[in-house]
Structure formats: C-alpha cells, structure tokens
mmCIF file of N, CA and C in Angstrom:
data_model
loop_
_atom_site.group_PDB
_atom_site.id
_atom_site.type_symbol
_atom_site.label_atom_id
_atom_site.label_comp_id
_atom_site.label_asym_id
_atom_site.label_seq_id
_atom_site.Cartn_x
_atom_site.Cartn_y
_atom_site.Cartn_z
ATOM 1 N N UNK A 20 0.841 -1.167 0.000
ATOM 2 C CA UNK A 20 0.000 0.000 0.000
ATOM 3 C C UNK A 20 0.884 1.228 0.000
ATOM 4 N N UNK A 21 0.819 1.880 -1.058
ATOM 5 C CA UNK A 21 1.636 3.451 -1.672
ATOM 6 C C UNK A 21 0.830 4.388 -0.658
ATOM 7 N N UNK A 22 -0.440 4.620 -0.285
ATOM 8 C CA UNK A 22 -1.325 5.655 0.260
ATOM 9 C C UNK A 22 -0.666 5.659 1.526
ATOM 10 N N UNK A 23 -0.394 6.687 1.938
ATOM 11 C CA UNK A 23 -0.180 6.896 3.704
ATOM 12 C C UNK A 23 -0.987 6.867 4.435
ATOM 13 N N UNK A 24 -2.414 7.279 3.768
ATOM 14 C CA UNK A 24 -3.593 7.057 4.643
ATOM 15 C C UNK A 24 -4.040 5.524 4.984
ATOM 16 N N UNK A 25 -3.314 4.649 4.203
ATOM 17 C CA UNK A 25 -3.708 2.902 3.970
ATOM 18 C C UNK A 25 -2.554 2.829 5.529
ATOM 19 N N UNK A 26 -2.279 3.531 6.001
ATOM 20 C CA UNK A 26 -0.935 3.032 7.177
ATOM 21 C C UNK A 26 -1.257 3.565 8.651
ATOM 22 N N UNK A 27 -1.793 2.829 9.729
ATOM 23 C CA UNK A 27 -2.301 3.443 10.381
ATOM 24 C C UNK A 27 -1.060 3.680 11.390
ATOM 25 N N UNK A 28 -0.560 4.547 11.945
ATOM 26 C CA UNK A 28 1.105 5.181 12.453
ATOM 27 C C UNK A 28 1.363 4.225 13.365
ATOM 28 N N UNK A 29 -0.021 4.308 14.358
ATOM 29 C CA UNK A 29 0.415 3.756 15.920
ATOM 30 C C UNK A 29 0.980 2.614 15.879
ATOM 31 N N UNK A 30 0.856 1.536 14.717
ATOM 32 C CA UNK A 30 1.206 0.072 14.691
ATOM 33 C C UNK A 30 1.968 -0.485 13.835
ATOM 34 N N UNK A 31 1.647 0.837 12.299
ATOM 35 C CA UNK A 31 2.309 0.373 11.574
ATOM 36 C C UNK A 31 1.719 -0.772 10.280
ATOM 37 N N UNK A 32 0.269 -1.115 10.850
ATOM 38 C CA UNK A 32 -0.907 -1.656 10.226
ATOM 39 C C UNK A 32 -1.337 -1.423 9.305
ATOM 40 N N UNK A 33 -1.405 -1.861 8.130
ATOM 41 C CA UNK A 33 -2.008 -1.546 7.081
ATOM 42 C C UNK A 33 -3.701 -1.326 7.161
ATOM 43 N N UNK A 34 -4.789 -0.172 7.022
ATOM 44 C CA UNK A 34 -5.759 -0.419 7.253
ATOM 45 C C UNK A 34 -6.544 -0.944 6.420
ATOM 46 N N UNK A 35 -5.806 -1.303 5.208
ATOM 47 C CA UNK A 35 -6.832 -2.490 4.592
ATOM 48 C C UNK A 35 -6.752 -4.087 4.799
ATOM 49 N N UNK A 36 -6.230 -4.283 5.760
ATOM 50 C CA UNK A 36 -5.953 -5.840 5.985
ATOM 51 C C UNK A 36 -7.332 -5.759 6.718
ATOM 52 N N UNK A 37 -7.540 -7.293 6.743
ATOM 53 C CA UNK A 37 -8.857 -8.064 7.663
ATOM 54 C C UNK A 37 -8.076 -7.444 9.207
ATOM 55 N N UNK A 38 -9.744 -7.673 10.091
ATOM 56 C CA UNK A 38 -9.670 -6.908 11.618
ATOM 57 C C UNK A 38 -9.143 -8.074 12.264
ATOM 58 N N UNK A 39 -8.980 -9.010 11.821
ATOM 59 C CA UNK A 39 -8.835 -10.018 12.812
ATOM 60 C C UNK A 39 -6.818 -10.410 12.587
ATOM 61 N N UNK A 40 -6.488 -10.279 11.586
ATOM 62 C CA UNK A 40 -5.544 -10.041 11.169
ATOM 63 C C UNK A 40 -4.285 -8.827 11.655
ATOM 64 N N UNK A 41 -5.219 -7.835 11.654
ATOM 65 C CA UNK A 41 -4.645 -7.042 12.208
ATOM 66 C C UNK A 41 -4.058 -6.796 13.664
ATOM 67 N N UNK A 42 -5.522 -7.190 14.358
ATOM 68 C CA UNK A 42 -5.294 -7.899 15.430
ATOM 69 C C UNK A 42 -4.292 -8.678 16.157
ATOM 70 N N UNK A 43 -4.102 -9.872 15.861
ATOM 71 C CA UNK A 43 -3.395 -10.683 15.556
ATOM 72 C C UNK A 43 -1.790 -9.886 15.560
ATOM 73 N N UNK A 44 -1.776 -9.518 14.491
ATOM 74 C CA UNK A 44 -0.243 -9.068 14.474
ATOM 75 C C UNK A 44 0.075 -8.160 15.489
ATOM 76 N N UNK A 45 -0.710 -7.211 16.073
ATOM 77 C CA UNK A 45 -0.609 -6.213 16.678
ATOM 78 C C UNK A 45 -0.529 -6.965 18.206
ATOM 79 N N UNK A 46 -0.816 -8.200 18.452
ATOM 80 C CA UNK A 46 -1.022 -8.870 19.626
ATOM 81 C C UNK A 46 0.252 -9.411 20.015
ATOM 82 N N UNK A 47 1.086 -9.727 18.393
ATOM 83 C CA UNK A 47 2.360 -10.352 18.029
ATOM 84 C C UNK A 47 3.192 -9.380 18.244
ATOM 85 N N UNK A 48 3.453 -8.567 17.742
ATOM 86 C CA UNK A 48 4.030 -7.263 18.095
ATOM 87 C C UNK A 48 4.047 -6.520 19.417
ATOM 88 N N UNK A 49 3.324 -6.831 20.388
ATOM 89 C CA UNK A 49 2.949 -6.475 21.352
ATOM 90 C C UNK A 49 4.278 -7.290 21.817
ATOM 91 N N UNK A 50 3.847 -8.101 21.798
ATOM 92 C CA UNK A 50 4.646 -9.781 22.587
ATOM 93 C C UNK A 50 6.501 -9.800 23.056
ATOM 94 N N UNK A 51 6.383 -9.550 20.502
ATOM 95 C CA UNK A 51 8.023 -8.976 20.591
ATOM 96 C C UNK A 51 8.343 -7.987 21.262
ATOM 97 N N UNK A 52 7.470 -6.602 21.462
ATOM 98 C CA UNK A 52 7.883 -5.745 22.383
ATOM 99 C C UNK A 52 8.728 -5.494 23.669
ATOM 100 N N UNK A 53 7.502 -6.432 24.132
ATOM 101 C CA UNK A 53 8.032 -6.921 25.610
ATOM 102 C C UNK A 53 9.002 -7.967 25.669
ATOM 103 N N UNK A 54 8.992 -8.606 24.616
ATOM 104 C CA UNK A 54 10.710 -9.866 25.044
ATOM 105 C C UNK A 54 11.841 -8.720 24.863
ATOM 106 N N UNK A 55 11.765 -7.484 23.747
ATOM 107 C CA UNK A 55 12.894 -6.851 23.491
ATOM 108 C C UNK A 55 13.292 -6.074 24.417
ATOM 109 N N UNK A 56 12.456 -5.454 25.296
ATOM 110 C CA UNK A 56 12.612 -4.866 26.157
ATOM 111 C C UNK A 56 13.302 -5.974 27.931
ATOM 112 N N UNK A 57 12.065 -6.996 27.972
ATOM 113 C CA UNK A 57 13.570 -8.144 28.546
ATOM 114 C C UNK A 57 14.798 -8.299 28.485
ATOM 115 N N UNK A 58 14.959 -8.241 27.178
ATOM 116 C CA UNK A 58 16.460 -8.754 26.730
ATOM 117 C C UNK A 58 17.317 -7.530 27.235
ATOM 118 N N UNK A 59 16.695 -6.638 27.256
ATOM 119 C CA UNK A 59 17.659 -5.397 27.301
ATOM 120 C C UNK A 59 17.962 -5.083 28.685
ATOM 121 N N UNK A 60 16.914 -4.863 29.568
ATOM 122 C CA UNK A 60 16.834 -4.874 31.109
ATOM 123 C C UNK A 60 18.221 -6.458 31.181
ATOM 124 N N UNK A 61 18.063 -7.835 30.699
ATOM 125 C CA UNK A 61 18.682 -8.846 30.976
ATOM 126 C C UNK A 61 19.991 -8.722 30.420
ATOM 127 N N UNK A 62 20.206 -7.581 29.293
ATOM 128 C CA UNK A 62 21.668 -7.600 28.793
ATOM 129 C C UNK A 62 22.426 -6.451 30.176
ATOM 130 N N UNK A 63 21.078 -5.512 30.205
ATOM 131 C CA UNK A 63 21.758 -4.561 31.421
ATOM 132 C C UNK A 63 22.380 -5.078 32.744
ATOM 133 N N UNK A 64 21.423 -6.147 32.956
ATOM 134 C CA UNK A 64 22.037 -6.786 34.446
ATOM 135 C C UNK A 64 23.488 -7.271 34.013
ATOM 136 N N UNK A 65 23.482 -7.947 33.173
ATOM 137 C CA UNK A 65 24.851 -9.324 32.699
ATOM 138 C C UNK A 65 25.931 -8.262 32.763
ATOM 139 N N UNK A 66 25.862 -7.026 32.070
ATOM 140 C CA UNK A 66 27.047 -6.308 31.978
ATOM 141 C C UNK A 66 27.103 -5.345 33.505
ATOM 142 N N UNK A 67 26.317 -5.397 34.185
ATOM 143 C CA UNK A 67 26.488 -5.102 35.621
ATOM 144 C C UNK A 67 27.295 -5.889 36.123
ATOM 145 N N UNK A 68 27.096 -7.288 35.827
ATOM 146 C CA UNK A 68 27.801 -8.319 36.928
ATOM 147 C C UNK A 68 29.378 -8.074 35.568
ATOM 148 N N UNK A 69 29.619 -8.333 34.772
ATOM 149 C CA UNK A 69 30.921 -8.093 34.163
ATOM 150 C C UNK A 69 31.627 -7.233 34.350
ATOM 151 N N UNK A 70 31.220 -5.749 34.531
ATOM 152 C CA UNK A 70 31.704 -4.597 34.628
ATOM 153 C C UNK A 70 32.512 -5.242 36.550
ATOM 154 N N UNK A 71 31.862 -5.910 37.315
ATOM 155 C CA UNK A 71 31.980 -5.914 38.619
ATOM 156 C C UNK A 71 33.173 -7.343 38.583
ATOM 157 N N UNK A 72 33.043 -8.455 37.496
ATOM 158 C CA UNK A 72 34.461 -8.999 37.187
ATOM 159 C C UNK A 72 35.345 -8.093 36.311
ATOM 160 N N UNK A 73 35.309 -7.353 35.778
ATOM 161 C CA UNK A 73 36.457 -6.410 35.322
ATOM 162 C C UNK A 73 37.146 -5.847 36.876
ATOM 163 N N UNK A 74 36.681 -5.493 37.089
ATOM 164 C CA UNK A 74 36.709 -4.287 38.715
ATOM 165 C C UNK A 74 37.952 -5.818 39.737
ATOM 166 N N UNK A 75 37.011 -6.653 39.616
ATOM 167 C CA UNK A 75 37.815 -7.756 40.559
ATOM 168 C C UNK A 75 39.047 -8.472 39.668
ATOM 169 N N UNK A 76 39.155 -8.398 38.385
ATOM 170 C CA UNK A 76 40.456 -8.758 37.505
ATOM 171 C C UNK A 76 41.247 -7.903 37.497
ATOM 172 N N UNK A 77 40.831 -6.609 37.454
ATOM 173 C CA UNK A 77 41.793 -5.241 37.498
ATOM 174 C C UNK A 77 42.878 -5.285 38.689
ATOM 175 N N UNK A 78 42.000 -5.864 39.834
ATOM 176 C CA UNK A 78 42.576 -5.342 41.165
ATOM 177 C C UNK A 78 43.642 -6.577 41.628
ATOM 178 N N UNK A 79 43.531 -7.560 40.912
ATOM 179 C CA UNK A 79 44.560 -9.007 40.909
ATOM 180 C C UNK A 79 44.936 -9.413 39.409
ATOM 181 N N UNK A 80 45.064 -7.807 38.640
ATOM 182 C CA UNK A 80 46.229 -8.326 37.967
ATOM 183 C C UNK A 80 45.926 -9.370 36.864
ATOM 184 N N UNK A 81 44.688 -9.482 36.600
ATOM 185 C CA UNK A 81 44.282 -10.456 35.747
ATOM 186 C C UNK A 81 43.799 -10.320 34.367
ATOM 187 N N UNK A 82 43.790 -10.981 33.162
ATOM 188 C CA UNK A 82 44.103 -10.375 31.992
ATOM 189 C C UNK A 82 42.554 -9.979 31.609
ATOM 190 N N UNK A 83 41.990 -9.127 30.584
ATOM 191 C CA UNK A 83 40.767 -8.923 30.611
ATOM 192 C C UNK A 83 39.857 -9.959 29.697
ATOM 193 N N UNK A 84 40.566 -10.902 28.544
ATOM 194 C CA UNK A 84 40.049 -12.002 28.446
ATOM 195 C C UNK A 84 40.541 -13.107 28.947
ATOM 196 N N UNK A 85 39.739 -14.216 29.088
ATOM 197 C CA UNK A 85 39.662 -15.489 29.688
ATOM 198 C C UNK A 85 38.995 -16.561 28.288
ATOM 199 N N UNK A 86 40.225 -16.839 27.017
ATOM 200 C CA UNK A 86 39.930 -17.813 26.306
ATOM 201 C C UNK A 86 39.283 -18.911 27.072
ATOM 202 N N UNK A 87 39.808 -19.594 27.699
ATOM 203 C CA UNK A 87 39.084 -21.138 28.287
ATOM 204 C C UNK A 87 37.271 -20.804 28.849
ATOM 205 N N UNK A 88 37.353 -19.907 29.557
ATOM 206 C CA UNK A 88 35.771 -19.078 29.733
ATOM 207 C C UNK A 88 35.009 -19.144 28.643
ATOM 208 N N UNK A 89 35.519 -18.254 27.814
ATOM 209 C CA UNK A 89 35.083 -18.278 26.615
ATOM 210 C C UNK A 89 34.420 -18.851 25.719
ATOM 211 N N UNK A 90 35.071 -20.251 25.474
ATOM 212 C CA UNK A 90 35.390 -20.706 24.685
ATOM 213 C C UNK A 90 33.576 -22.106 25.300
ATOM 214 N N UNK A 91 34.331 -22.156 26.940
ATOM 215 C CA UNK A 91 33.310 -23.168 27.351
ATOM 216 C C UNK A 91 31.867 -22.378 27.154
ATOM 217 N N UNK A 92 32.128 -20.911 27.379
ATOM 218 C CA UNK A 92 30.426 -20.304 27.494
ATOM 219 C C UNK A 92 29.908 -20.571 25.983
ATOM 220 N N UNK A 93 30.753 -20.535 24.745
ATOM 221 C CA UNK A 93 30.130 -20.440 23.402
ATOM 222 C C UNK A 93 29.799 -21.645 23.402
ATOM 223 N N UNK A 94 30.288 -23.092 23.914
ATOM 224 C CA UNK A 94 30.141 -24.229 23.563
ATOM 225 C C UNK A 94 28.462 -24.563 24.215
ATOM 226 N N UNK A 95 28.110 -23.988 25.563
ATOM 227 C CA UNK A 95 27.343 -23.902 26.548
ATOM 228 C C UNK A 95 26.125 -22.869 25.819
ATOM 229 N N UNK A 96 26.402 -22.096 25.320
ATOM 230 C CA UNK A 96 25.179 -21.430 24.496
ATOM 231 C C UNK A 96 24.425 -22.090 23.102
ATOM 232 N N UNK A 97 25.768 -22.495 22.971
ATOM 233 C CA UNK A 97 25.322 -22.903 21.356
ATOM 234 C C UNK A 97 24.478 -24.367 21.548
ATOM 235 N N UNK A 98 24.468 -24.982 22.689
ATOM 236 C CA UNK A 98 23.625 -26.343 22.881
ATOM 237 C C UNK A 98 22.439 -25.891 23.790
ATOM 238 N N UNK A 99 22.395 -24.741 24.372
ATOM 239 C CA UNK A 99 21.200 -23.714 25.035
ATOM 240 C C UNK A 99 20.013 -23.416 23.657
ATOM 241 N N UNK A 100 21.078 -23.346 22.464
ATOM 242 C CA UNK A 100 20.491 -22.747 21.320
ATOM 243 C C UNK A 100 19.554 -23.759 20.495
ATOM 244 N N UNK A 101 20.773 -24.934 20.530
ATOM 245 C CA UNK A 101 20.106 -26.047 19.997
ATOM 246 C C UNK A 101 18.976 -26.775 20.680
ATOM 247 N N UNK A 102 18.968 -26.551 21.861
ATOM 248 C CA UNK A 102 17.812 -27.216 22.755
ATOM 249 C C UNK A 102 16.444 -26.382 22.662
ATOM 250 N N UNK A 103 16.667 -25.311 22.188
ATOM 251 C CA UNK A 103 15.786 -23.985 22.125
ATOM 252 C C UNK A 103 15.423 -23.593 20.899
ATOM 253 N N UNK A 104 15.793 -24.808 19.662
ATOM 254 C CA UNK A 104 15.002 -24.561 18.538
ATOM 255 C C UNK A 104 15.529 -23.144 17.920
ATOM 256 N N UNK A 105 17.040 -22.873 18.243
ATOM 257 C CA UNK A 105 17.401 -21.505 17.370
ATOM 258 C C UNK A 105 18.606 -21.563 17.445
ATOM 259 N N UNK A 106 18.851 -20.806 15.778
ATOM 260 C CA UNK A 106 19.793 -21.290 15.422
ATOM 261 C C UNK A 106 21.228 -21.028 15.956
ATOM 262 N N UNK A 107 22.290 -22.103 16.412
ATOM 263 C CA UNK A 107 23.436 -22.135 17.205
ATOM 264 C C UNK A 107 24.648 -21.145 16.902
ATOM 265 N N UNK A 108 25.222 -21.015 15.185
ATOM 266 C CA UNK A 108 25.485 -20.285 14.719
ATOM 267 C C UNK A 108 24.997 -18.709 14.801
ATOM 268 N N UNK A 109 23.987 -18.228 15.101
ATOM 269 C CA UNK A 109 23.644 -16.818 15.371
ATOM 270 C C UNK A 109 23.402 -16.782 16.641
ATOM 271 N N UNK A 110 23.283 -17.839 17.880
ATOM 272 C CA UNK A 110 23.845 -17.712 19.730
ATOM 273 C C UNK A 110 25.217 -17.631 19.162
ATOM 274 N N UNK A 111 25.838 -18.120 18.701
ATOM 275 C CA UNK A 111 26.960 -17.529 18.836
ATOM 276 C C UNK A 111 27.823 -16.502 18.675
ATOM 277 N N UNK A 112 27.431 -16.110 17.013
ATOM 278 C CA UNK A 112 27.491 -14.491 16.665
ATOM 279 C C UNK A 112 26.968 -13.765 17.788
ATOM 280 N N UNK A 113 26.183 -13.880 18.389
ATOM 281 C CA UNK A 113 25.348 -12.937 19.562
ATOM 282 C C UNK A 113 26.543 -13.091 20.932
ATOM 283 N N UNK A 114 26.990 -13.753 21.087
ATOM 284 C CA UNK A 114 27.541 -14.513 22.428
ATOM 285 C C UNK A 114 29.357 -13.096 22.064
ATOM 286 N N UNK A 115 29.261 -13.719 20.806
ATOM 287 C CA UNK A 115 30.850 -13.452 20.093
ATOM 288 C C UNK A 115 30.677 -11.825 20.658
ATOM 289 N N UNK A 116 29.525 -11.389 20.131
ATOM 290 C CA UNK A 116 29.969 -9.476 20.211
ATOM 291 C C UNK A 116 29.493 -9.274 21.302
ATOM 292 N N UNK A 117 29.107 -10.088 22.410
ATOM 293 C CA UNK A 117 28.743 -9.465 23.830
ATOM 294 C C UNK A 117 30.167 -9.730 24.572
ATOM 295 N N UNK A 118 30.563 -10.944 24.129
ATOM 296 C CA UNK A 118 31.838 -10.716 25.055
ATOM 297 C C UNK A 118 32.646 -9.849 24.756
ATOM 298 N N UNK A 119 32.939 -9.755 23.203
ATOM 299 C CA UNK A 119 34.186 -8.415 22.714
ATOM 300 C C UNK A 119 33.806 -7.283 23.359
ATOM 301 N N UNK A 120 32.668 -7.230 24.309
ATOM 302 C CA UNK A 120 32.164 -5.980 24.333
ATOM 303 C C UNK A 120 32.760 -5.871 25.693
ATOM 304 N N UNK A 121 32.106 -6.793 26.218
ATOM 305 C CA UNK A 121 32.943 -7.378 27.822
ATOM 306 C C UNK A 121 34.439 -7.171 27.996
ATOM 307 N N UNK A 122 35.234 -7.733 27.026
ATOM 308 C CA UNK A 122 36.595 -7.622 27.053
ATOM 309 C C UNK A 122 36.913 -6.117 26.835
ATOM 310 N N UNK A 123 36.342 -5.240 26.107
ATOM 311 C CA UNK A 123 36.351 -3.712 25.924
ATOM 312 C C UNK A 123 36.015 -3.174 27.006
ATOM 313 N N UNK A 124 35.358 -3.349 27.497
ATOM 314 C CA UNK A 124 35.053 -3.208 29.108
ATOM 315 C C UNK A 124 36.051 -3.265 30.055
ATOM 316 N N UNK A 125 36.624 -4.297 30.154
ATOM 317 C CA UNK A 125 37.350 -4.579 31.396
ATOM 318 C C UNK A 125 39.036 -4.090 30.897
ATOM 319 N N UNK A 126 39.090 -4.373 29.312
ATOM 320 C CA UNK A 126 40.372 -3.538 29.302
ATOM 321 C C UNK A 126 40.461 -1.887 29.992
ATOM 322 N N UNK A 127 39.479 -1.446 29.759
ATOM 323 C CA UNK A 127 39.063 -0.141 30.051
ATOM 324 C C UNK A 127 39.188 0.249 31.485
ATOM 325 N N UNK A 128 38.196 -0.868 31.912
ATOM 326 C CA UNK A 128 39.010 -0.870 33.410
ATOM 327 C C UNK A 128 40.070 -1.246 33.946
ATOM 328 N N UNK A 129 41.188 -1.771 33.448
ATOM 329 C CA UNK A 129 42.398 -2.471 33.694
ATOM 330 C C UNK A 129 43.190 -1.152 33.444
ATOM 331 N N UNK A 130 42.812 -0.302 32.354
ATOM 332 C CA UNK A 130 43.277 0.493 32.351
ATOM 333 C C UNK A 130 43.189 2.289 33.310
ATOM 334 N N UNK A 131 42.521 1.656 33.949
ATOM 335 C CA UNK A 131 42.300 2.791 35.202
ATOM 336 C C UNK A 131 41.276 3.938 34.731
ATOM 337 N N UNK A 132 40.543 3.987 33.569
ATOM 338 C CA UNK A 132 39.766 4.270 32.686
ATOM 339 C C UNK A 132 38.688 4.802 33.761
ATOM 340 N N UNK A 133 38.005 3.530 34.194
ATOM 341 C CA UNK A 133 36.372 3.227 34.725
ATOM 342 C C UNK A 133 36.639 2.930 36.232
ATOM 343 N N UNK A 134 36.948 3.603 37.053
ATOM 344 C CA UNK A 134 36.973 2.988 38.499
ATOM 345 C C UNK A 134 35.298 3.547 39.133
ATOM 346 N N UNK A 135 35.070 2.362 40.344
ATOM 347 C CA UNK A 135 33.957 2.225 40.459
ATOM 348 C C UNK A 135 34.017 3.479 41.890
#
C-alpha cells in the first residue's frame, strides 16, 4: 500500500488488511515488544555483573580475556540454542559481540579508565 492514509502510524498496520488479522499481528508485536525490552533490562544486568568482574580482575592483575571461559560459554550457548530450537550459529554471533564488548570493558578498566 503506496497511500499513507492505507498506514495506520500507531502500529504500523495496514488499514486495509482483515480486523482479525490485524489484530493478531498487533497482539504479536505487542509480545516482541516486551521480550525486546527483557532482553535489554537482561543484557543490562549481565554487563552489571561483568563490569563488577572487570573491577575484581583489574585489582589481581588479571588479563581482561579469559579464552578457556570463553570458549566453554560459546560451547554452553550454542547447545542452550540447539535445545531452544534456534539457530546455534547466530547464539553464537550474539555470544561473540557481547563478550568483545565485555573484554572492551574490562580492558578499560584495567586500564584505570572506569573505576567504580
């Protein structure tokens, strides 16, 4: 639908689709809403508790990645993934840039950067 008036803003709904349809998606959308907003509150906590192992690696000298960690958490997600009907290869891409992010983190703090 080309018409802007065929687009109703709040949802994003086309207003010529069936009501029940619309419905429907808007119920779906609702849903994703709220998991995305989970995830985010749940990515906020995780990098709370990391930021607080950076802080405790900093202070003993410890390097800001941990290959063997690593390596077991990707192995440990990616069968989280597979048990969960999604795909293992993209838990892992996901896993991959949260930790680089982690390790950016704690270098930061190693580097006297971020003190708490």
């Amino acid at each position: 639908m080309n018409n802007s008036d065929d687009i109703d803003t709040d949802n994003g709904i086309g207003n010529g689709i069936d009501d029940n349809v619309a419905a429907e998606l808007a119920r779906l959308r609702d849903s994703i809403d709220n998991i995305d907003a989970a995830v985010v509150h749940m990515l906020a906590e995780r990098f709370k508790c990391t930021q607080q192992v950076g802080h405790l690696k900093a202070r003993h000298q410890l390097p800001p990645a941990d290959p063997g960690r690593e390596a077991s958490q990707i192995a440990r997600l990616r069968q989280l993934a597979e048990n969960a009907k999604l795909d293992p290869a993209f838990a892992e891409k996901l896993l991959n840039f949260i930790i680089a992010e982690v390790i950016r983190h704690h270098e930061t703090i190693a580097a006297g950067e971020d003190q708490p």
